[in-house]
CSV table of C-alpha atoms in Angstrom, one decimal:
chain,number,residue,atom,x,y,z
A,9,UNK,CA,-72.7,-141.9,-37.9
A,10,UNK,CA,-72.2,-142.4,-33.7
A,11,UNK,CA,-75.0,-140.6,-31.7
A,12,UNK,CA,-74.5,-140.7,-27.4
A,13,UNK,CA,-75.8,-139.2,-24.9
A,14,UNK,CA,-75.7,-137.4,-21.5
A,15,UNK,CA,-77.6,-135.2,-18.9
A,16,UNK,CA,-77.6,-132.1,-17.9
A,17,UNK,CA,-79.4,-129.2,-15.7
A,18,UNK,CA,-80.5,-125.6,-16.8
A,19,UNK,CA,-81.3,-123.7,-14.3
A,20,UNK,CA,-84.4,-121.0,-14.9
A,21,UNK,CA,-85.7,-118.5,-11.8
A,22,UNK,CA,-83.9,-121.3,-8.8
A,23,UNK,CA,-85.7,-123.8,-10.9
A,24,UNK,CA,-83.8,-126.8,-12.4
A,25,UNK,CA,-84.5,-128.2,-15.8
A,26,UNK,CA,-82.9,-131.6,-17.3
A,27,UNK,CA,-81.2,-130.7,-20.6
A,28,UNK,CA,-80.4,-133.9,-22.4
A,29,UNK,CA,-76.6,-133.8,-24.6
A,30,UNK,CA,-76.4,-134.9,-27.8
A,31,UNK,CA,-72.9,-135.5,-29.6
A,32,UNK,CA,-74.0,-136.8,-33.4
A,33,UNK,CA,-70.2,-137.6,-35.1
A,34,UNK,CA,-70.0,-137.7,-39.0
A,35,UNK,CA,-67.8,-138.0,-41.4
A,36,UNK,CA,-67.4,-134.2,-42.8
A,37,UNK,CA,-64.9,-131.6,-42.4
A,38,UNK,CA,-63.8,-131.0,-38.6
A,39,UNK,CA,-66.2,-129.1,-36.8
A,40,UNK,CA,-67.3,-128.8,-33.1
A,41,UNK,CA,-70.3,-127.5,-33.1
A,42,UNK,CA,-73.4,-126.6,-30.2
A,43,UNK,CA,-77.2,-125.7,-30.9
A,44,UNK,CA,-79.6,-126.0,-28.7
A,45,UNK,CA,-80.4,-122.3,-28.1
A,46,UNK,CA,-76.6,-120.9,-25.9
A,47,UNK,CA,-75.5,-118.2,-24.8
A,48,UNK,CA,-71.9,-117.0,-25.5
A,49,UNK,CA,-70.3,-117.8,-22.4
A,50,UNK,CA,-72.1,-122.0,-22.9
A,51,UNK,CA,-71.0,-121.7,-26.5
A,52,UNK,CA,-67.2,-121.4,-25.4
A,53,UNK,CA,-67.5,-124.2,-24.3
A,54,UNK,CA,-66.0,-125.4,-28.2
A,55,UNK,CA,-62.8,-124.1,-26.9
A,56,UNK,CA,-62.5,-125.6,-23.1
A,57,UNK,CA,-63.9,-128.8,-24.0
A,58,UNK,CA,-61.4,-129.1,-26.8
A,59,UNK,CA,-58.6,-128.1,-24.7
A,60,UNK,CA,-59.5,-129.7,-21.6
A,61,UNK,CA,-59.6,-132.7,-23.6
A,62,UNK,CA,-55.9,-132.5,-25.1
A,63,UNK,CA,-54.5,-131.5,-21.9
A,64,UNK,CA,-55.8,-135.1,-20.4
A,65,UNK,CA,-54.9,-137.2,-22.8
A,66,UNK,CA,-58.1,-137.9,-24.3
A,67,UNK,CA,-58.2,-136.9,-28.0
A,68,UNK,CA,-61.1,-136.4,-29.2
A,69,UNK,CA,-62.1,-137.4,-32.7
A,70,UNK,CA,-60.5,-135.1,-35.9
A,71,UNK,CA,-63.6,-135.1,-37.8
A,72,UNK,CA,-67.5,-133.1,-37.6
A,73,UNK,CA,-68.9,-132.9,-34.5
A,74,UNK,CA,-72.1,-131.5,-33.2
A,75,UNK,CA,-73.6,-131.6,-29.7
A,76,UNK,CA,-76.7,-130.6,-29.3
A,77,UNK,CA,-78.9,-129.2,-26.5
A,78,UNK,CA,-82.8,-130.5,-25.8
A,79,UNK,CA,-85.3,-129.1,-24.9
A,80,UNK,CA,-83.7,-126.1,-28.2
A,81,UNK,CA,-86.6,-123.9,-27.1
A,82,UNK,CA,-85.0,-123.2,-23.8
A,83,UNK,CA,-82.9,-120.8,-22.9
A,84,UNK,CA,-79.3,-122.4,-21.5
A,85,UNK,CA,-76.3,-119.6,-20.0
A,86,UNK,CA,-72.8,-120.7,-18.4
A,87,UNK,CA,-70.4,-123.0,-18.0
A,88,UNK,CA,-71.7,-125.7,-16.2
A,89,UNK,CA,-72.7,-127.4,-19.1
A,90,UNK,CA,-68.9,-127.8,-19.9
A,91,UNK,CA,-68.0,-131.3,-18.5
A,92,UNK,CA,-71.8,-132.9,-20.1
A,93,UNK,CA,-70.2,-131.3,-23.4
A,94,UNK,CA,-66.7,-133.2,-22.7
A,95,UNK,CA,-67.6,-136.9,-21.8
A,96,UNK,CA,-70.5,-136.8,-24.3
A,97,UNK,CA,-68.4,-135.7,-27.5
A,98,UNK,CA,-66.2,-138.0,-26.1
A,99,UNK,CA,-68.1,-141.4,-25.7
A,100,UNK,CA,-69.1,-140.4,-29.2
A,101,UNK,CA,-65.0,-141.1,-30.2
A,102,UNK,CA,-65.5,-144.8,-27.9
A,103,UNK,CA,-63.1,-142.7,-25.5
A,104,UNK,CA,-65.1,-143.3,-22.9
A,105,UNK,CA,-68.1,-146.5,-22.6
A,106,UNK,CA,-71.5,-144.1,-23.6
A,107,UNK,CA,-73.7,-146.4,-22.0
A,108,UNK,CA,-72.6,-145.2,-18.7
A,109,UNK,CA,-72.6,-141.8,-19.1
A,110,UNK,CA,-76.9,-142.5,-20.5
A,111,UNK,CA,-78.3,-142.5,-16.8
A,112,UNK,CA,-75.5,-139.7,-15.7
A,113,UNK,CA,-75.8,-135.9,-14.5
A,114,UNK,CA,-72.7,-133.9,-15.0
A,115,UNK,CA,-72.4,-130.5,-13.8
A,116,UNK,CA,-69.5,-128.3,-13.8
A,117,UNK,CA,-67.1,-126.1,-15.5
A,118,UNK,CA,-64.0,-127.3,-17.2
A,119,UNK,CA,-60.3,-125.5,-17.6
A,120,UNK,CA,-57.8,-125.2,-19.9
A,121,UNK,CA,-55.7,-128.0,-17.9
A,122,UNK,CA,-58.3,-130.1,-17.3
A,123,UNK,CA,-60.1,-129.8,-14.2
A,124,UNK,CA,-63.1,-129.5,-13.0
A,125,UNK,CA,-64.1,-126.2,-11.4
A,126,UNK,CA,-67.1,-125.1,-9.2
A,127,UNK,CA,-70.0,-123.2,-10.7
A,128,UNK,CA,-73.0,-121.8,-8.7
A,129,UNK,CA,-76.2,-123.1,-8.6
A,130,UNK,CA,-74.9,-126.8,-8.1
A,131,UNK,CA,-77.7,-127.5,-5.1
A,132,UNK,CA,-80.7,-126.2,-7.3
A,133,UNK,CA,-80.0,-128.7,-10.5
A,134,UNK,CA,-78.9,-131.8,-7.7
A,135,UNK,CA,-82.6,-130.8,-6.8
A,136,UNK,CA,-83.5,-131.5,-10.1
A,137,UNK,CA,-81.7,-134.2,-11.0
A,138,UNK,CA,-83.3,-136.0,-7.9
A,139,UNK,CA,-87.2,-135.0,-9.0
A,140,UNK,CA,-86.6,-136.4,-12.5
A,141,UNK,CA,-85.5,-140.3,-11.2
A,142,UNK,CA,-81.8,-139.6,-11.8
A,143,UNK,CA,-79.0,-142.1,-9.3
A,144,UNK,CA,-76.1,-139.9,-9.6
A,145,UNK,CA,-74.7,-136.9,-10.6
A,146,UNK,CA,-71.6,-136.4,-10.8
A,147,UNK,CA,-70.2,-132.7,-9.7
A,148,UNK,CA,-67.1,-130.3,-9.0
A,149,UNK,CA,-65.1,-131.4,-6.1
A,150,UNK,CA,-65.5,-128.4,-4.7
A,151,UNK,CA,-69.6,-128.9,-4.7
A,152,UNK,CA,-70.0,-132.1,-3.3
A,153,UNK,CA,-70.5,-131.3,0.5
A,154,UNK,CA,-73.3,-128.7,-1.4
A,155,UNK,CA,-74.7,-131.6,-3.5
A,156,UNK,CA,-75.2,-134.2,-0.7
A,157,UNK,CA,-77.6,-132.3,0.6
A,158,UNK,CA,-79.6,-133.5,-1.6
A,159,UNK,CA,-80.9,-137.2,-0.7
A,160,UNK,CA,-81.7,-139.8,-2.5
A,161,UNK,CA,-79.1,-139.9,-5.4
A,162,UNK,CA,-75.3,-140.0,-5.0
A,163,UNK,CA,-73.1,-138.0,-6.1
A,164,UNK,CA,-69.7,-138.0,-7.4
A,165,UNK,CA,-67.0,-134.6,-6.7
A,166,UNK,CA,-64.5,-134.3,-9.3
A,167,UNK,CA,-61.1,-133.4,-9.6
A,168,UNK,CA,-60.6,-133.6,-13.2
A,169,UNK,CA,-62.1,-134.3,-16.8
A,170,UNK,CA,-59.8,-137.7,-16.4
A,171,UNK,CA,-60.8,-138.6,-13.5
A,172,UNK,CA,-64.2,-138.8,-15.0
A,173,UNK,CA,-63.7,-140.8,-18.5
A,174,UNK,CA,-61.9,-142.8,-16.3
A,175,UNK,CA,-65.2,-143.4,-13.9
A,176,UNK,CA,-66.9,-143.6,-17.4
A,177,UNK,CA,-64.0,-147.1,-19.0
A,178,UNK,CA,-61.0,-144.7,-20.3
A,179,UNK,CA,-58.3,-145.9,-19.9
A,180,UNK,CA,-55.6,-142.9,-19.0
A,181,UNK,CA,-53.6,-141.2,-16.3
A,182,UNK,CA,-55.7,-139.4,-13.4
A,183,UNK,CA,-53.6,-135.9,-12.4
A,184,UNK,CA,-53.0,-134.4,-9.3
A,185,UNK,CA,-54.7,-130.9,-9.0
A,186,UNK,CA,-56.4,-129.0,-6.4
A,187,UNK,CA,-59.6,-128.2,-5.3
A,188,UNK,CA,-60.7,-124.8,-6.0
A,189,UNK,CA,-62.8,-123.5,-3.5
A,190,UNK,CA,-65.7,-121.0,-3.9
A,191,UNK,CA,-65.6,-117.8,-2.0
A,192,UNK,CA,-67.0,-118.1,1.4
A,193,UNK,CA,-68.8,-115.1,3.0
A,194,UNK,CA,-68.3,-114.6,6.8
A,195,UNK,CA,-71.7,-113.1,8.2
A,196,UNK,CA,-72.3,-111.9,11.2
A,197,UNK,CA,-74.1,-114.2,14.1
A,198,UNK,CA,-76.9,-112.9,14.4
A,199,UNK,CA,-76.7,-114.5,18.1
A,200,UNK,CA,-74.1,-111.6,19.2
A,201,UNK,CA,-77.1,-109.1,19.0
A,202,UNK,CA,-79.0,-109.1,22.4
A,203,UNK,CA,-82.1,-107.7,23.4
A,204,UNK,CA,-81.0,-106.8,26.9
A,205,UNK,CA,-78.5,-104.5,25.3
A,206,UNK,CA,-81.6,-101.7,24.3
A,207,UNK,CA,-82.6,-100.0,27.7
A,208,UNK,CA,-86.1,-97.6,27.4
A,209,UNK,CA,-87.5,-98.8,24.4
A,210,UNK,CA,-89.5,-101.9,26.5
A,211,UNK,CA,-92.8,-100.7,24.1
A,212,UNK,CA,-90.7,-101.3,20.6
A,213,UNK,CA,-89.0,-104.5,22.0
A,214,UNK,CA,-92.7,-106.1,22.8
A,215,UNK,CA,-93.6,-104.9,19.4
A,216,UNK,CA,-90.8,-106.6,18.3
A,217,UNK,CA,-91.9,-109.6,19.7
A,218,UNK,CA,-95.6,-109.2,18.1
A,219,UNK,CA,-94.0,-109.0,14.9
A,220,UNK,CA,-91.3,-112.4,15.4
A,221,UNK,CA,-94.5,-114.1,16.3
A,222,UNK,CA,-97.0,-113.2,13.7
A,223,UNK,CA,-94.1,-112.8,11.1
A,224,UNK,CA,-96.2,-109.1,10.4
A,225,UNK,CA,-94.5,-106.1,8.9
A,226,UNK,CA,-93.5,-103.5,10.3
A,227,UNK,CA,-92.2,-99.7,10.5
A,228,UNK,CA,-89.7,-97.8,12.9
A,229,UNK,CA,-90.1,-94.5,13.1
A,230,UNK,CA,-87.9,-92.1,14.9
A,231,UNK,CA,-85.7,-89.7,15.0
A,232,UNK,CA,-81.6,-90.7,14.8
A,233,UNK,CA,-80.3,-92.3,18.0
A,234,UNK,CA,-83.7,-93.5,19.1
A,235,UNK,CA,-82.7,-96.7,18.1
A,236,UNK,CA,-84.2,-98.4,15.2
A,237,UNK,CA,-81.6,-100.3,13.4
A,238,UNK,CA,-80.1,-101.6,16.9
A,239,UNK,CA,-83.9,-103.6,17.6
A,240,UNK,CA,-84.3,-104.2,13.5
A,241,UNK,CA,-80.7,-106.0,13.7
A,242,UNK,CA,-81.4,-108.6,16.8
A,243,UNK,CA,-84.8,-109.5,14.7
A,244,UNK,CA,-84.0,-112.2,13.1
A,245,UNK,CA,-81.9,-113.6,16.4
A,246,UNK,CA,-85.7,-114.1,17.9
A,247,UNK,CA,-87.3,-115.9,15.0
A,248,UNK,CA,-87.9,-119.1,15.1
A,249,UNK,CA,-84.8,-121.3,13.2
A,250,UNK,CA,-86.0,-122.2,9.8
A,251,UNK,CA,-87.5,-126.2,9.3
A,252,UNK,CA,-85.0,-128.4,7.0
A,253,UNK,CA,-87.4,-127.3,4.0
A,254,UNK,CA,-87.1,-123.3,4.5
A,255,UNK,CA,-83.2,-124.3,5.1
A,256,UNK,CA,-82.8,-125.8,1.7
A,257,UNK,CA,-84.7,-123.0,0.1
A,258,UNK,CA,-82.3,-120.4,1.3
A,259,UNK,CA,-79.5,-122.9,0.8
A,260,UNK,CA,-80.6,-123.5,-3.3
A,261,UNK,CA,-80.4,-119.5,-3.3
A,262,UNK,CA,-77.3,-118.5,-2.1
A,263,UNK,CA,-75.5,-121.6,-3.6
A,264,UNK,CA,-77.4,-119.6,-7.2
A,265,UNK,CA,-75.3,-116.7,-6.0
A,266,UNK,CA,-72.0,-119.1,-6.1
A,267,UNK,CA,-71.6,-118.4,-2.1
A,268,UNK,CA,-70.0,-122.4,-0.2
A,269,UNK,CA,-72.6,-123.9,1.1
A,270,UNK,CA,-71.9,-127.0,2.8
A,271,UNK,CA,-74.1,-127.6,5.2
A,272,UNK,CA,-77.6,-125.9,6.5
A,273,UNK,CA,-77.8,-123.1,8.3
A,274,UNK,CA,-81.2,-122.4,10.5
A,275,UNK,CA,-80.6,-119.5,11.0
A,276,UNK,CA,-83.3,-116.9,9.0
A,277,UNK,CA,-80.9,-114.5,6.4
A,278,UNK,CA,-81.0,-110.8,6.8
A,279,UNK,CA,-80.4,-108.4,4.4
A,280,UNK,CA,-80.4,-105.3,4.3
A,281,UNK,CA,-79.4,-103.4,0.9
A,282,UNK,CA,-78.6,-99.6,0.9
A,283,UNK,CA,-80.8,-96.6,-0.1
A,284,UNK,CA,-78.6,-95.9,-3.3
A,285,UNK,CA,-80.3,-99.4,-4.2
A,286,UNK,CA,-82.0,-100.0,-8.0
A,287,UNK,CA,-85.2,-101.8,-9.1
A,288,UNK,CA,-82.8,-104.6,-10.3
A,289,UNK,CA,-81.2,-105.0,-7.2
A,290,UNK,CA,-84.2,-104.6,-5.1
A,291,UNK,CA,-86.1,-107.5,-6.1
A,292,UNK,CA,-84.1,-108.4,-9.2
A,293,UNK,CA,-83.3,-108.6,-12.7
A,294,UNK,CA,-80.8,-108.8,-16.2
A,295,UNK,CA,-80.8,-109.0,-19.5
A,296,UNK,CA,-78.9,-112.2,-20.1
A,297,UNK,CA,-79.6,-113.6,-16.9
A,298,UNK,CA,-82.3,-113.9,-14.3
A,299,UNK,CA,-80.2,-112.7,-10.8
A,300,UNK,CA,-82.0,-113.1,-7.7
A,301,UNK,CA,-82.2,-109.4,-6.0
A,302,UNK,CA,-82.3,-108.5,-2.3
A,303,UNK,CA,-85.4,-109.1,-1.7
A,304,UNK,CA,-84.4,-113.3,-2.3
A,305,UNK,CA,-81.9,-113.8,-1.1
A,306,UNK,CA,-84.0,-112.3,2.5
A,307,UNK,CA,-86.7,-115.2,1.6
A,308,UNK,CA,-88.0,-116.7,4.7
A,309,UNK,CA,-86.1,-114.7,6.9
A,310,UNK,CA,-85.8,-110.3,6.8
A,311,UNK,CA,-85.5,-107.1,4.4
A,312,UNK,CA,-84.4,-104.8,6.1
A,313,UNK,CA,-84.9,-101.0,4.5
A,314,UNK,CA,-83.0,-98.3,6.5
A,315,UNK,CA,-83.5,-94.5,5.6
A,316,UNK,CA,-86.2,-96.4,3.6
A,317,UNK,CA,-87.7,-92.4,2.9
A,318,UNK,CA,-84.5,-92.0,1.0
A,319,UNK,CA,-85.0,-94.9,-1.5
A,320,UNK,CA,-87.3,-94.2,-4.7
A,321,UNK,CA,-90.2,-94.9,-4.1
A,322,UNK,CA,-90.3,-96.5,-7.5
A,323,UNK,CA,-87.7,-99.0,-5.6
A,324,UNK,CA,-90.1,-99.2,-3.1
A,325,UNK,CA,-93.5,-99.5,-4.6
A,326,UNK,CA,-92.1,-102.4,-6.7
A,327,UNK,CA,-92.0,-104.5,-3.3
A,328,UNK,CA,-95.7,-104.3,-3.7
A,329,UNK,CA,-96.9,-107.8,-5.4
A,330,UNK,CA,-94.1,-109.7,-3.6
A,331,UNK,CA,-95.5,-109.0,-0.6
A,332,UNK,CA,-98.9,-110.4,-1.5
A,333,UNK,CA,-97.7,-112.9,-3.1
A,334,UNK,CA,-94.6,-114.0,-1.3
A,335,UNK,CA,-92.5,-114.8,-5.1
A,336,UNK,CA,-91.3,-112.6,-7.8
A,337,UNK,CA,-91.4,-112.9,-11.9
A,338,UNK,CA,-88.7,-112.0,-13.8
A,339,UNK,CA,-90.1,-111.1,-17.3
A,340,UNK,CA,-87.7,-111.2,-20.5
A,341,UNK,CA,-87.9,-111.9,-24.2
A,342,UNK,CA,-87.0,-116.0,-24.4
A,343,UNK,CA,-87.9,-117.1,-20.3
A,344,UNK,CA,-89.5,-115.9,-17.6
A,345,UNK,CA,-87.5,-117.0,-13.9
A,346,UNK,CA,-89.4,-116.8,-10.7
A,347,UNK,CA,-87.7,-116.5,-7.6
A,348,UNK,CA,-89.6,-116.9,-3.7
A,349,UNK,CA,-89.9,-113.7,-1.9
A,350,UNK,CA,-91.6,-114.6,1.3
A,351,UNK,CA,-89.7,-112.4,3.1
A,352,UNK,CA,-90.7,-110.2,6.9
A,353,UNK,CA,-90.0,-106.8,5.8
A,354,UNK,CA,-88.8,-103.9,8.5
A,355,UNK,CA,-88.7,-100.4,7.3
A,356,UNK,CA,-86.8,-98.3,9.3
A,357,UNK,CA,-87.3,-93.8,8.5
A,358,UNK,CA,-86.6,-90.6,9.9
A,359,UNK,CA,-89.6,-88.2,10.4
A,360,UNK,CA,-88.6,-85.3,8.2
A,361,UNK,CA,-85.2,-84.8,6.6
A,362,UNK,CA,-82.9,-83.5,9.7
A,363,UNK,CA,-84.4,-85.8,11.7
A,364,UNK,CA,-86.3,-83.9,14.7
A,365,UNK,CA,-89.4,-82.9,13.4
A,366,UNK,CA,-91.9,-83.4,16.6
A,367,UNK,CA,-88.7,-84.0,18.7
A,368,UNK,CA,-89.0,-82.8,22.2
A,369,UNK,CA,-86.1,-79.6,22.6
A,370,UNK,CA,-84.7,-80.2,19.4
A,371,UNK,CA,-85.1,-77.7,16.0
A,372,UNK,CA,-86.5,-78.9,12.8
A,373,UNK,CA,-85.0,-76.6,10.2
A,374,UNK,CA,-87.2,-78.5,7.7
A,375,UNK,CA,-90.7,-76.3,6.3
A,376,UNK,CA,-93.8,-77.6,5.8
A,377,UNK,CA,-93.6,-78.7,2.3
A,378,UNK,CA,-90.6,-81.3,2.4
A,379,UNK,CA,-92.3,-82.5,5.4
A,380,UNK,CA,-95.0,-83.3,3.7
A,381,UNK,CA,-92.8,-85.2,0.5
A,382,UNK,CA,-90.3,-87.0,2.6
A,383,UNK,CA,-93.6,-88.8,4.0
A,384,UNK,CA,-95.3,-89.4,1.3
A,385,UNK,CA,-91.8,-91.0,0.0
A,386,UNK,CA,-94.0,-94.4,1.3
A,387,UNK,CA,-96.7,-95.0,-0.5
A,388,UNK,CA,-100.3,-95.1,0.9
A,389,UNK,CA,-101.1,-98.1,-0.4
A,390,UNK,CA,-96.7,-99.4,0.4
A,391,UNK,CA,-97.9,-98.5,4.3
A,392,UNK,CA,-101.4,-100.3,4.1
A,393,UNK,CA,-99.4,-103.9,3.4
A,394,UNK,CA,-97.4,-102.9,6.5
A,395,UNK,CA,-98.9,-104.6,9.9
A,396,UNK,CA,-96.8,-102.2,12.3
A,397,UNK,CA,-96.0,-98.6,12.4
A,398,UNK,CA,-94.2,-97.9,15.9
A,399,UNK,CA,-93.0,-94.5,16.4
A,400,UNK,CA,-89.7,-94.6,18.3
A,401,UNK,CA,-88.7,-91.8,21.2
A,402,UNK,CA,-85.2,-90.7,22.3
A,403,UNK,CA,-83.9,-92.7,25.7
A,404,UNK,CA,-84.2,-90.0,28.7
A,405,UNK,CA,-80.4,-89.5,29.9
A,406,UNK,CA,-80.7,-90.8,33.1
A,407,UNK,CA,-82.3,-94.3,31.7
A,408,UNK,CA,-78.8,-94.4,28.6
A,409,UNK,CA,-76.7,-93.3,31.4
A,410,UNK,CA,-77.8,-95.7,34.6
A,411,UNK,CA,-76.0,-98.6,33.4
A,412,UNK,CA,-77.1,-102.4,33.3
A,413,UNK,CA,-78.8,-104.3,30.7
A,414,UNK,CA,-82.1,-104.4,29.9
A,415,UNK,CA,-83.9,-108.3,32.1
A,416,UNK,CA,-85.8,-109.1,28.9
A,417,UNK,CA,-83.2,-111.0,26.7
A,418,UNK,CA,-82.8,-112.1,22.9
A,419,UNK,CA,-83.1,-115.5,24.5
A,420,UNK,CA,-86.9,-114.9,26.7
A,421,UNK,CA,-88.7,-113.0,23.8
A,422,UNK,CA,-87.4,-115.9,21.5
A,423,UNK,CA,-88.9,-118.5,23.6
A,424,UNK,CA,-91.9,-116.6,23.6
A,425,UNK,CA,-92.3,-116.5,20.0
A,426,UNK,CA,-91.8,-120.0,19.4
A,427,UNK,CA,-94.7,-120.8,21.9
A,428,UNK,CA,-97.1,-117.7,20.2
A,429,UNK,CA,-96.3,-120.0,16.8
A,430,UNK,CA,-97.1,-123.4,18.0
A,431,UNK,CA,-100.4,-121.8,19.2
A,432,UNK,CA,-101.0,-119.8,15.8
A,433,UNK,CA,-99.3,-123.9,13.6
A,434,UNK,CA,-101.7,-126.1,15.7
A,435,UNK,CA,-105.0,-123.5,15.1
A,436,UNK,CA,-104.2,-123.7,11.4
A,437,UNK,CA,-103.5,-127.6,10.9
A,438,UNK,CA,-105.2,-129.0,7.7
A,439,UNK,CA,-104.5,-125.6,6.3
A,440,UNK,CA,-101.9,-124.0,3.6
A,441,UNK,CA,-100.8,-121.7,6.2
A,442,UNK,CA,-98.8,-121.5,10.5
A,443,UNK,CA,-98.3,-118.1,10.5
A,444,UNK,CA,-100.9,-115.5,11.4
A,445,UNK,CA,-99.3,-113.1,8.9
A,446,UNK,CA,-100.1,-115.6,6.0
A,447,UNK,CA,-104.1,-116.5,6.6
A,448,UNK,CA,-106.3,-115.1,3.6
A,449,UNK,CA,-109.1,-111.9,5.6
A,450,UNK,CA,-111.9,-114.0,4.7
A,451,UNK,CA,-111.0,-116.9,7.2
A,452,UNK,CA,-110.5,-114.3,10.2
A,453,UNK,CA,-114.2,-112.7,9.0
A,454,UNK,CA,-116.2,-115.7,8.2
A,455,UNK,CA,-116.9,-118.5,9.5
A,456,UNK,CA,-115.6,-120.5,12.2
A,457,UNK,CA,-113.2,-117.6,13.5
A,458,UNK,CA,-115.0,-115.8,13.1
A,459,UNK,CA,-114.8,-112.5,16.3
A,460,UNK,CA,-117.9,-111.5,18.4
A,461,UNK,CA,-119.0,-107.8,17.3
A,462,UNK,CA,-118.3,-107.4,20.3
A,463,UNK,CA,-114.9,-107.5,20.7
A,464,UNK,CA,-114.4,-105.8,16.4
A,465,UNK,CA,-116.4,-102.9,17.6
A,466,UNK,CA,-114.0,-100.3,17.4
A,467,UNK,CA,-112.7,-102.2,13.9
A,468,UNK,CA,-116.1,-101.7,12.5
A,469,UNK,CA,-115.9,-98.4,13.3
A,470,UNK,CA,-112.7,-97.6,11.7
A,471,UNK,CA,-113.8,-99.4,9.0
A,472,UNK,CA,-117.1,-97.9,8.0
A,473,UNK,CA,-115.3,-94.3,8.5
A,474,UNK,CA,-112.4,-94.8,6.2
A,475,UNK,CA,-109.6,-94.7,8.6
A,476,UNK,CA,-109.0,-97.7,7.4
A,477,UNK,CA,-108.6,-100.0,4.6
A,478,UNK,CA,-110.4,-103.5,4.5
A,479,UNK,CA,-106.3,-104.8,3.6
A,480,UNK,CA,-105.9,-102.7,6.8
A,481,UNK,CA,-108.7,-104.4,8.7
A,482,UNK,CA,-107.5,-107.7,7.6
A,483,UNK,CA,-103.9,-106.9,9.4
A,484,UNK,CA,-105.4,-105.7,12.5
A,485,UNK,CA,-107.4,-109.0,12.7
A,486,UNK,CA,-104.1,-111.1,12.3
A,487,UNK,CA,-102.0,-108.7,14.9
A,488,UNK,CA,-104.5,-109.6,17.1
A,489,UNK,CA,-104.7,-113.2,16.7
A,490,UNK,CA,-100.5,-112.6,17.5
A,491,UNK,CA,-101.5,-111.4,21.0
A,492,UNK,CA,-104.2,-113.4,22.0
A,493,UNK,CA,-101.3,-116.2,20.7
A,494,UNK,CA,-98.5,-113.9,23.1
A,495,UNK,CA,-101.0,-113.2,25.9
A,496,UNK,CA,-102.1,-118.0,25.6
A,497,UNK,CA,-106.2,-116.8,25.1
A,498,UNK,CA,-107.6,-118.9,22.8
A,499,UNK,CA,-109.5,-116.3,21.1
A,500,UNK,CA,-108.7,-111.9,20.8
A,501,UNK,CA,-110.6,-109.7,23.1
A,502,UNK,CA,-111.8,-106.8,22.1
A,503,UNK,CA,-108.5,-105.4,24.0
A,504,UNK,CA,-106.2,-107.3,21.5
A,505,UNK,CA,-107.9,-105.6,19.1
A,506,UNK,CA,-107.3,-101.7,20.3
A,507,UNK,CA,-104.2,-102.6,21.0
A,508,UNK,CA,-103.5,-104.0,17.5
A,509,UNK,CA,-105.6,-100.9,16.0
A,510,UNK,CA,-102.9,-98.6,17.7
A,511,UNK,CA,-100.3,-100.1,16.3
A,512,UNK,CA,-101.9,-100.6,12.9
A,513,UNK,CA,-101.9,-96.6,12.9
A,514,UNK,CA,-98.8,-96.2,14.6
A,515,UNK,CA,-99.6,-95.5,18.0
A,516,UNK,CA,-97.7,-96.7,21.1
A,517,UNK,CA,-100.6,-99.2,23.1
């Protein structure tokens, strides 16, 4: 009896778990079986491995072969285990060195001709291997650049099973096979969208800068053509670039989605799902494999819901928990997948179904009941989690046709945001937070950051009258601190409190 071992990685959510792949050879009727809670695609690895070995000139022994994936209680899915299963079985038959594969992690799918095909989730898999102390990982050549984003571990990119076998001591010819590249996803860079293109919306642009400086959630309400989408699309461009750690988090999520990741993109992502999106499309789901939703893909960036009132109310209310915790858990029978979801929410909606309610010179044809029903599509608890509610009006014809561009550009706004965030980060040094939007309300209501009663007076009165909840009270305080940072003040004053209160209530400061 001969038992050999190597390693693979199982991905649950964005976390990788090391899986020991054991191959055992016994003198019984020839059979090849994989055990250890594999899913259907992993169970089909038997045929892929058999044909890949044969077409690579590597013969499997004609005896009973049992491959165990340990821990057996951990669900395993996907074709990324193919390469580890193949090298473990080849080592059991003495075709390659068992000692060589023991300390190496193998990730990759096999083609029937023996080529090693790219798989999704290579970046979090290599992260898991590095954290577990492994020194070498073999991945598909198409995923090698992505895997090398992880430091402290040797990465080898393989084109074929024969190439991997030669690295482990086999004496076979390495065929010339093309590299299968994952599909590239081309996105319009946010840098091409400049705030200078927006004319006549100075108060809205200033509110957008406040939202960016503090990481605050925002709701834009106004008639069609007022510029809500133009404003929203320019938010990522004024956000500070991602840190290396944040960029790696975003790249790991892109890797899970199967996108090609060759370098770290420091631009915050933006996701804008259609209003017909389901709850699963927004927050993630899946029966056998948990797939990230739009809020996960927007991690460390912006989630823009245009025509927010047209979304299902159930889907919108599903955002409430991730907005508070910064993460989402997909719980299914047998496994729980946890995804990061720390995004900045940006909502845009019309004042009524026809869009003309309250618009000067326009006629609204909606019944009063339809207007009320439309406004309540965003529930009170969801609105309470939004820091800024801004009413956007249409630009007058004289200003729209005057020509020229605004003097306030994206570059200038980005610098203001960076300066304000720098002041906030310096203030919160020594805490787990760096943005004002993330600070617990108790820190702002108690201790050294508590404001004077005279400055808090309008806010305290609003809380006593029931115009604000305690959550809303805390959000106004966070807004006030952000306004103080933008103004270069050490602490908010009554003026900043009043302006923050107006923004929270949906009024122009």
